[in-house]
Coordinates of C-alpha atoms and ligand atoms in Angstrom, one line a residue:
M2 CA -69.0 45.2 -58.6
S3 CA -66.3 47.9 -59.0
R4 CA -62.9 47.9 -57.5
E5 CA -63.9 51.0 -55.4
I6 CA -66.9 49.4 -53.9
E7 CA -65.2 46.1 -53.1
A8 CA -62.5 48.1 -51.3
I9 CA -65.2 49.8 -49.1
K10 CA -66.7 46.4 -48.3
Q11 CA -63.6 45.1 -47.3
A12 CA -62.5 48.0 -45.1
V13 CA -65.8 47.6 -43.3
I14 CA -65.1 44.1 -42.9
N15 CA -61.7 44.9 -41.5
G16 CA -63.1 47.3 -39.1
D17 CA -60.9 50.1 -40.5
S18 CA -62.8 53.5 -40.1
E19 CA -59.9 55.5 -41.5
A20 CA -59.9 53.5 -44.7
T21 CA -63.6 53.3 -45.0
A22 CA -63.8 57.0 -44.8
S23 CA -61.2 57.7 -47.4
L24 CA -62.1 54.9 -49.7
T25 CA -65.5 56.4 -49.6
E26 CA -64.4 59.7 -50.5
K27 CA -62.4 58.4 -53.3
A28 CA -65.3 56.4 -54.7
L29 CA -67.6 59.5 -54.6
A30 CA -64.8 61.5 -56.4
A31 CA -64.7 58.9 -59.0
G32 CA -68.4 59.6 -59.6
I33 CA -69.8 56.4 -58.1
D34 CA -73.6 56.7 -57.1
P35 CA -73.8 57.2 -53.2
I36 CA -76.7 54.7 -53.2
E37 CA -74.5 52.0 -54.9
I38 CA -71.8 52.9 -52.1
L39 CA -74.4 52.5 -49.4
E40 CA -75.9 49.2 -50.5
R41 CA -73.1 47.3 -52.2
G42 CA -70.1 48.7 -50.1
I43 CA -71.3 49.4 -46.7
S44 CA -74.4 47.3 -46.2
D45 CA -72.9 44.2 -47.8
G46 CA -69.9 44.7 -45.8
A47 CA -72.3 44.8 -42.7
K48 CA -73.9 41.4 -43.8
I49 CA -70.5 39.7 -43.9
V50 CA -69.4 41.1 -40.6
G51 CA -72.8 39.6 -39.1
E52 CA -72.3 36.3 -40.5
Q53 CA -68.7 36.2 -39.2
F54 CA -70.1 37.3 -35.8
E55 CA -72.8 34.6 -35.8
R56 CA -70.2 31.8 -36.8
M57 CA -68.1 33.2 -34.0
D58 CA -65.2 33.8 -36.3
I59 CA -65.0 37.4 -34.9
F60 CA -65.3 38.9 -31.4
L61 CA -67.5 41.6 -30.2
T62 CA -64.7 44.1 -30.3
E63 CA -64.3 43.3 -34.0
L64 CA -67.9 43.8 -34.4
M65 CA -67.9 47.1 -32.7
L66 CA -64.9 48.2 -35.0
S67 CA -66.9 47.3 -38.1
G68 CA -69.8 49.1 -36.6
E69 CA -67.6 52.2 -36.3
A70 CA -66.3 51.8 -39.8
M71 CA -69.8 51.8 -41.2
I72 CA -70.6 54.9 -39.4
A73 CA -67.3 56.5 -40.7
G74 CA -68.4 55.6 -44.2
L75 CA -72.0 56.8 -43.6
N76 CA -70.8 60.2 -42.4
V77 CA -68.9 60.8 -45.7
V78 CA -71.8 59.5 -48.0
L79 CA -75.0 60.5 -46.5
P80 CA -74.4 64.3 -46.9
K81 CA -73.8 63.7 -50.6
I82 CA -77.2 62.3 -51.4
K83 CA -78.8 65.2 -53.1
S84 CA -81.8 66.7 -51.5
E85 CA -84.2 67.2 -54.4
E86 CA -86.5 70.2 -54.4
V87 CA -89.6 68.4 -54.5
P88 CA -92.8 69.4 -52.7
Q89 CA -93.1 67.9 -49.1
K90 CA -94.2 64.5 -49.5
G91 CA -95.2 63.6 -46.0
K92 CA -94.1 63.3 -42.3
V93 CA -92.3 60.3 -40.9
V94 CA -91.3 59.2 -37.5
V95 CA -88.3 56.9 -37.5
G96 CA -86.7 55.1 -34.5
T97 CA -85.4 51.8 -33.5
V98 CA -87.4 49.6 -30.9
R99 CA -87.0 49.4 -27.3
G100 CA -84.0 47.4 -26.3
D101 CA -82.2 47.6 -29.6
V102 CA -79.3 50.0 -30.1
H103 CA -78.6 49.4 -33.9
E104 CA -79.2 52.7 -35.9
I105 CA -77.1 52.3 -39.2
G106 CA -80.0 51.0 -41.3
K107 CA -82.5 53.7 -39.6
N108 CA -80.1 56.5 -40.4
I109 CA -79.8 55.4 -44.0
F110 CA -83.5 55.1 -44.4
K111 CA -83.9 58.6 -42.7
S112 CA -81.4 60.3 -45.0
L113 CA -82.9 58.9 -48.2
L114 CA -86.4 59.9 -46.8
I115 CA -85.1 63.4 -46.4
A116 CA -83.4 63.3 -49.9
N117 CA -86.7 62.6 -51.3
G118 CA -88.8 65.2 -50.0
F119 CA -90.1 63.9 -46.6
E120 CA -90.0 65.6 -43.2
V121 CA -88.5 63.1 -40.7
S122 CA -88.4 63.1 -37.0
D123 CA -85.7 60.6 -35.9
I124 CA -86.3 59.5 -32.2
G125 CA -83.3 57.5 -32.0
V126 CA -82.5 54.1 -30.6
D127 CA -84.0 52.1 -27.8
V128 CA -87.2 53.8 -28.0
P129 CA -90.2 53.0 -25.6
T130 CA -93.3 51.9 -27.6
S131 CA -95.3 54.9 -26.4
K132 CA -92.8 57.4 -27.7
F133 CA -93.4 56.3 -31.5
V134 CA -97.1 57.3 -30.9
E135 CA -96.5 60.5 -28.9
E136 CA -94.1 61.8 -31.5
A137 CA -96.4 60.9 -34.3
E138 CA -99.2 62.7 -32.6
R139 CA -96.9 65.8 -32.0
I140 CA -95.7 66.3 -35.5
K141 CA -99.0 65.0 -37.1
A142 CA -97.1 62.3 -38.9
D143 CA -98.2 60.3 -42.0
I144 CA -96.0 57.3 -41.2
I145 CA -94.6 55.6 -38.2
A146 CA -91.4 53.7 -39.3
V147 CA -90.1 51.2 -36.8
S148 CA -86.6 49.6 -37.3
A149 CA -85.5 46.3 -35.3
L150 CA -82.3 44.5 -36.0
M151 CA -82.6 41.5 -33.5
T152 CA -85.0 38.7 -33.3
S153 CA -85.2 39.3 -29.5
T154 CA -86.5 42.9 -30.2
L155 CA -88.8 42.2 -33.2
G156 CA -91.6 42.1 -30.9
G157 CA -91.2 45.9 -30.3
Q158 CA -92.8 46.4 -33.8
K159 CA -95.9 44.5 -33.1
D160 CA -96.0 46.4 -29.6
V161 CA -96.3 49.8 -31.6
I162 CA -99.1 48.5 -33.6
D163 CA -100.8 47.0 -30.6
F164 CA -100.5 50.2 -28.7
L165 CA -102.0 52.2 -31.6
E166 CA -104.9 49.7 -31.7
Q167 CA -105.4 49.9 -27.9
I168 CA -105.7 53.6 -27.8
G169 CA -107.9 53.6 -30.8
I170 CA -105.9 55.5 -33.3
R171 CA -104.6 52.6 -35.5
D172 CA -106.1 53.9 -38.6
K173 CA -104.5 57.4 -38.2
Y174 CA -101.0 56.0 -39.3
I175 CA -99.3 54.1 -42.0
V176 CA -96.9 51.8 -39.9
M177 CA -93.6 50.5 -41.8
V178 CA -91.5 48.0 -40.5
G179 CA -87.8 47.0 -41.6
G180 CA -84.5 46.1 -40.3
G181 CA -82.3 42.9 -40.6
P182 CA -84.7 40.0 -39.3
T183 CA -88.1 41.6 -40.4
N184 CA -89.7 40.3 -43.6
Q185 CA -93.0 40.5 -45.4
V186 CA -94.5 37.5 -43.7
W187 CA -93.8 39.2 -40.3
A188 CA -95.1 42.4 -41.4
D189 CA -98.4 40.8 -42.6
E190 CA -98.7 38.8 -39.4
I191 CA -98.5 42.0 -37.3
G192 CA -100.8 44.0 -39.5
A193 CA -98.0 46.3 -40.7
D194 CA -98.9 48.6 -43.6
G195 CA -95.7 48.4 -45.2
F196 CA -92.2 46.6 -45.3
A197 CA -89.0 46.9 -47.4
E198 CA -85.8 45.1 -47.4
T199 CA -83.6 47.9 -48.4
A200 CA -83.8 51.7 -47.6
P201 CA -84.3 52.8 -51.4
E202 CA -87.0 50.3 -51.7
A203 CA -88.5 51.6 -48.3
V204 CA -88.7 55.1 -49.6
R205 CA -90.6 53.9 -52.8
V206 CA -93.0 52.0 -50.7
A207 CA -93.4 55.1 -48.2
S208 CA -94.4 57.4 -51.4
Q209 CA -96.7 54.6 -52.7
L210 CA -98.5 54.3 -49.2
I211 CA -99.0 58.0 -48.8
E212 CA -100.2 58.5 -52.5
K213 CA -102.7 55.6 -51.9
R214 CA -104.0 57.2 -48.6
R215 CA -104.4 60.5 -50.3
A216 CA -105.9 59.3 -53.3
Ligands
LIG14 C1 -73.1 46.8 -36.7 C2 -73.7 46.0 -35.8 C3 -73.7 46.3 -34.5 C4 -73.1 47.6 -33.9 C5 -74.1 48.7 -34.1 C6 -73.9 50.0 -34.2 C7 -74.7 51.0 -34.5 N1 -74.5 52.3 -34.0 O1 -75.9 50.9 -35.0 C8 -72.8 47.2 -32.5 C9 -71.4 46.8 -32.3 C10 -73.2 48.2 -31.4 C11 -74.0 45.9 -32.2 C12 -74.2 45.7 -31.0 C13 -74.9 44.4 -30.8 N2 -75.4 43.3 -31.8 CO1 -75.0 43.8 -33.6 N3 -74.8 43.9 -35.5 C14 -74.3 44.7 -36.4 C15 -74.4 44.3 -37.9 C16 -72.9 43.6 -38.0 C17 -74.8 45.2 -38.8 C18 -76.1 45.8 -38.6 C19 -76.1 47.0 -39.6 O2 -76.1 48.1 -39.3 N4 -76.4 46.6 -40.9 C20 -76.5 47.6 -42.1 C21 -77.6 48.1 -42.2 C22 -77.6 49.1 -43.4 O3 -78.8 47.0 -42.5 P1 -80.1 47.3 -41.6 O4 -80.0 47.7 -40.3 O5 -80.8 45.8 -42.0 O6 -80.9 48.3 -42.5 C23 -81.3 48.2 -43.9 C24 -82.7 47.6 -44.1 O7 -82.9 46.6 -43.3 C25 -83.7 48.8 -44.2 N5 -84.2 49.3 -42.9 C26 -83.6 49.4 -41.6 N6 -84.4 49.7 -40.8 C27 -85.7 50.1 -41.3 C28 -86.9 50.5 -40.9 C29 -87.9 50.5 -41.6 C30 -89.3 50.8 -41.3 C31 -87.8 50.0 -43.2 C32 -88.9 50.1 -44.0 C33 -86.6 49.5 -43.6 C34 -85.4 49.7 -42.9 O8 -82.8 49.7 -44.6 C35 -81.3 49.6 -44.5 C36 -80.6 50.0 -45.7 O9 -80.8 49.3 -46.8 C37 -75.2 43.0 -37.7 C38 -75.4 42.0 -38.7 C39 -76.4 42.0 -39.7 N7 -76.3 41.3 -40.7 O10 -77.3 42.9 -39.6 C40 -75.2 42.5 -36.2 C41 -76.4 42.0 -35.5 C42 -77.7 42.8 -35.8 N8 -76.1 42.1 -34.0 C43 -76.4 41.2 -33.4 C44 -76.2 41.1 -31.9 C45 -76.5 39.9 -31.1 C46 -75.7 42.2 -31.2 C47 -75.3 42.4 -29.6 C48 -76.4 41.8 -28.8 C49 -74.0 41.8 -29.4 C50 -73.7 41.8 -28.0 N9 -73.4 40.5 -27.6 O11 -73.6 42.8 -27.4 C51 -75.4 43.9 -29.5 C52 -76.7 44.6 -29.3 C53 -76.9 45.7 -28.5 C54 -78.3 46.1 -28.3 N10 -79.0 46.0 -27.2 O12 -78.9 46.5 -29.4 C55 -77.1 40.0 -34.0 C56 -78.4 39.9 -33.8 C57 -78.9 38.3 -33.8 C58 -80.3 38.0 -34.0 N11 -80.8 37.1 -34.4 O13 -81.1 38.7 -33.5 C59 -76.7 40.4 -35.4 C60 -77.6 40.0 -36.7 C61 -75.1 39.8 -35.8 C62 -75.4 38.4 -35.7 N12 -75.4 37.7 -37.0 O14 -75.2 37.6 -34.8 N13 -74.2 45.5 -33.4

């Protein structure tokens, strides 16, 4: 890993917003790929902070400072991800489930979707189940993308699928799930159409699922 990326990761771990933002600017100026900054710098830093928090090596205030540092870095890097002039690929509703305020991964996924020619409606965090479906109906979405970051809120992803089934429109939408504790086994168990571990991979999965549906 390059020195620049390592420094960004460290600034996130230290919860230093100013350093994260300025190091991100420097890395971009040095020609480092924004996706590399996102995945190897900011996201990998987030993983380490999460592990430290879990082991109780750091307190909630430190977790919060790191959260702010991640956002400071994202604010610099996300606008630099080039939006390609590609034909509109599809419409996606993205949000984080009820009871869960984690938004960083969702925001990265959203930015990459936009950069890759998708139209995105971001309904935010702590979103009630029915709101995912209402918004999908409103914008005539192709995909409903449901993010969850805690084991205690994962069930919110299943709730969205169950709700679609209850009102008889499950087949109308592609449902994708993702975020920290989700995995392929969980996605299969709840009958989701797609899962991905990282945002770039999630964009590829979204494109494939839409192509398959339209074929
Ligand atoms: C930053 C952070 C916070 C910040 C959030 C800031 C913000 N505005 O989002 C703050 C400080 C607010 C916070 C609060 C809390 N947090 Co917190 N937090 C984290 C931390 C360190 C990083 C999360 C993150 O942003 N990761 C970086 C992003 C890029 O990763 P990601 O979200 O997984 O997203 C990637 C992929 O998953 C994918 N993706 C994401 N969404 C989607 C959606 C779809 C459809 C697809 C396909 C893909 C996809 O793309 C992304 C990019 O590649 C994690 C630790 C961790 N390892 O995750 C803990 C963590 C998630 N938090 C945790 C906890 C416990 C909390 C609190 C309850 C703490 C407290 N006691 O108050 C509160 C929760 C409040 C609430 N009701 O939601 C726990 C959850 C434990 C568990 N087992 O469930 C974790 C795992 C830490 C830990 N190890 O204990 N947190």
